Amino acid sequence: MNLSILLWREWFVMMTRKGCWFAEKHHAIGTYRPKGPADHAQAPARPAALALARVIRTLESKNMYHAPLLIDVAGTSLSADDRRRLQSPLVGGVIYFGRNWQSRGQISALSASIKAIRPDLLITVDHEGGRVQRFRTDGFTHLPPMRALGQHWRKPERKGHEGERAMQALQAATACGYVLAAELRACGVDMSFAPVLDLDYGSSSVIGDRAFDSDARVTTLLAKSLMHGLLQAGMAHCGKHFPGHGHVRADSHVDIPVDRRSLRAILRNDALPYQWLASTLAAVMPAHVIYSKVDERPAGFSTRWLQDILRGQLGFAGAIISDDLSMQGARQVQGQPLSLSEAALAALAAGCDLALVCNQSLDGGRALDELLDELSEAAVKGHWQPQEASEQRRRALLPAPTFAEYAAALESVGCEVKRKTLHEADDFAVTEAFVQAVNQSIDLVFLCQPNNPTGQITPPELVQRLVRRCADCGAVLVVDECFLDFLQQRDALTAKPLLQAAPNLVILKAFTKLYAMAGVRLGYALCANTALLAKMQAAGQPWGVSSLAQAAGAAALRETAYADAVRALIADQRPKLAAGLRALGLQVIEGSANYLLFRAPETLGAALQQRGVCLRSCGNYPGLSAGWYRTAVRTAPENEQLLQTMREVLK
């Protein structure tokens, strides 16, 4: 276990600053990856090496590192050319094909060799089930086409068993997702491009039985169940092909499909799964289809579709990954033929975060080398640059109510804060619902233990499930234990035993509370991930913690008698203060901290202030209404003085 001592306020800034540690975490599925100069030093020089170096320096100066290309490799093992390309800072990941497969052992070794070059590289595959399943031997399960699930949903029901078929289909979809993801994850694959959200109109041969159903409602529910199964096995997902490929007959692999329906018709039908799943989907792949009444450009090259409709109107905030740019449908825009680099630049300019380029490593991979060179030169000339808006699409999950400074720090750097409301009926306790609120779109989760201002303890077994859930979703979990030291059962409640097996876990501790050292503002973070700690230190304040503060902190850590006395006082006085508040007819939340949350008339705070008593109003906490107050548990005379003043005010 490693320990880093940091100033408290600066820790929050550091945790959320652009370019700090969590920027290396894949957004949703891995679009943005900060790197330092050393990460690129081994790549051999190419014709555009100078241009590439200038790109790297430009990105470094902006703390922006967009790796926009998703490429293929030629065979069952990496060639020297494959290794060289994967070292490029413009490459964000790899897509596998059937030619890359021989056996489980072989594909696992290939995945390991890719991660050895760059651990942040995303390994993907088109593995849906049915006719689109790259790996079928050596124990891989032959998954059914997704239409089979929709067909089961629609089987005639027995009288008195209405809805049973639908429930069975949903269960089967979850099982398919789990099996699909578990088998791939065991071989080092990070993501499959699934589920297909296209509707089955019976007209598209390229979609056909890959679609769940013709009804957007059935498709959405089955897809969500499949995504749940993927998530259970720790795999992200990608919905495709936005806004819908099922209505056109032409195959975008060999033709340029045109859908002549109105925007209204498309949004009322094909695009509905994306609307209903906007907050759940980790990634979306747009179609190489021209929707002529909306835009003359294919959806994957259209700012109207990707930015105005998908992000703006439907509210999708995950990653957008282009479909294969080597397909015929991607090689022409408004009647003009495009080179591979022009297609990639057009997709990125339209709003794609990753540009997928398939089957270009064959025959020496000249096309890939030209693409890397031309994209580098385009960046140097200002024809393309990473989109800062994409870098800012970060999400943190907080319970509500909880400590206000989490949200303040996160929002100060443009992080989107999502809250899971804790219910008064549960005494504002953190429940399983908070664990389930963590999904692939969440980058950072905060848990206050015990929670401030409720004083509620989250049971250790629930914390363990939360740690696992965050790990599965690629999120960092921050457990704030600054008030835990007031509790006599602190050793049984701390998350410290989970650190070694959970590199995504950070524990916060402070001297501010128990040791009454508020002016020193000294705290520390515990984490077993040395790389994460290094990034935290690097992103911290430019000045060090003073020698006086360090000495105070070290002395506090050795102190036992004072801390034991404080704990004994709190344990003795908390129930007495709670009983006194209830005797006044007030609603008290039975917390375990050195404070109590209670509900009283909204005028109580102002009335007490007139008598020289300041009471913390909690009406400004998200999740709490006016009339909620928090009071510290103090010595018996102090607590009695508070209660006596309240009796006088409330009589």
CSV table of C-alpha atoms in Angstrom, one decimal, residues 11-18 20-22 392 394-399 402-419 442-446 476 478:
chain,number,residue,atom,x,y,z
A,11,TRP,CA,-6.5,17.4,-3.6
A,12,PHE,CA,-9.9,18.1,-5.0
A,13,VAL,CA,-8.5,20.5,-7.6
A,14,MET,CA,-5.9,17.9,-8.5
A,15,MET,CA,-8.5,15.1,-8.8
A,16,THR,CA,-10.5,17.0,-11.4
A,17,ARG,CA,-8.0,19.2,-13.2
A,18,LYS,CA,-7.9,18.7,-17.0
A,20,CYS,CA,-4.6,15.0,-14.5
A,21,TRP,CA,-4.7,11.3,-13.6
A,22,PHE,CA,-8.2,10.4,-14.6
A,392,GLN,CA,-14.5,17.6,-21.3
A,394,ARG,CA,-16.5,13.5,-18.0
A,395,ARG,CA,-19.1,12.4,-15.5
A,396,ALA,CA,-19.0,11.9,-11.8
A,397,LEU,CA,-21.6,10.2,-9.6
A,398,LEU,CA,-22.5,11.5,-6.2
A,399,PRO,CA,-25.1,10.5,-3.6
A,402,THR,CA,-23.5,14.5,0.5
A,403,PHE,CA,-20.5,16.9,1.1
A,404,ALA,CA,-21.0,19.9,-1.1
A,405,GLU,CA,-17.3,20.5,-2.0
A,406,TYR,CA,-17.2,17.3,-4.2
A,407,ALA,CA,-19.6,18.8,-6.7
A,408,ALA,CA,-18.0,22.3,-6.4
A,409,ALA,CA,-14.6,21.0,-7.3
A,410,LEU,CA,-15.8,18.8,-10.1
A,411,GLU,CA,-18.0,21.4,-11.7
A,412,SER,CA,-15.2,24.0,-11.5
A,413,VAL,CA,-13.3,22.1,-14.2
A,414,GLY,CA,-16.3,21.3,-16.4
A,415,CYS,CA,-17.0,17.8,-15.1
A,416,GLU,CA,-20.7,16.8,-15.3
A,417,VAL,CA,-22.1,15.8,-11.9
A,418,LYS,CA,-24.8,13.2,-11.7
A,419,ARG,CA,-26.6,12.6,-8.4
A,442,ILE,CA,-19.3,7.4,-15.2
A,443,ASP,CA,-15.6,8.2,-14.7
A,444,LEU,CA,-15.5,9.0,-11.0
A,445,VAL,CA,-17.6,8.1,-7.9
A,446,PHE,CA,-17.6,9.7,-4.5
A,476,VAL,CA,-12.4,5.4,-10.0
A,478,VAL,CA,-13.1,7.8,-3.9
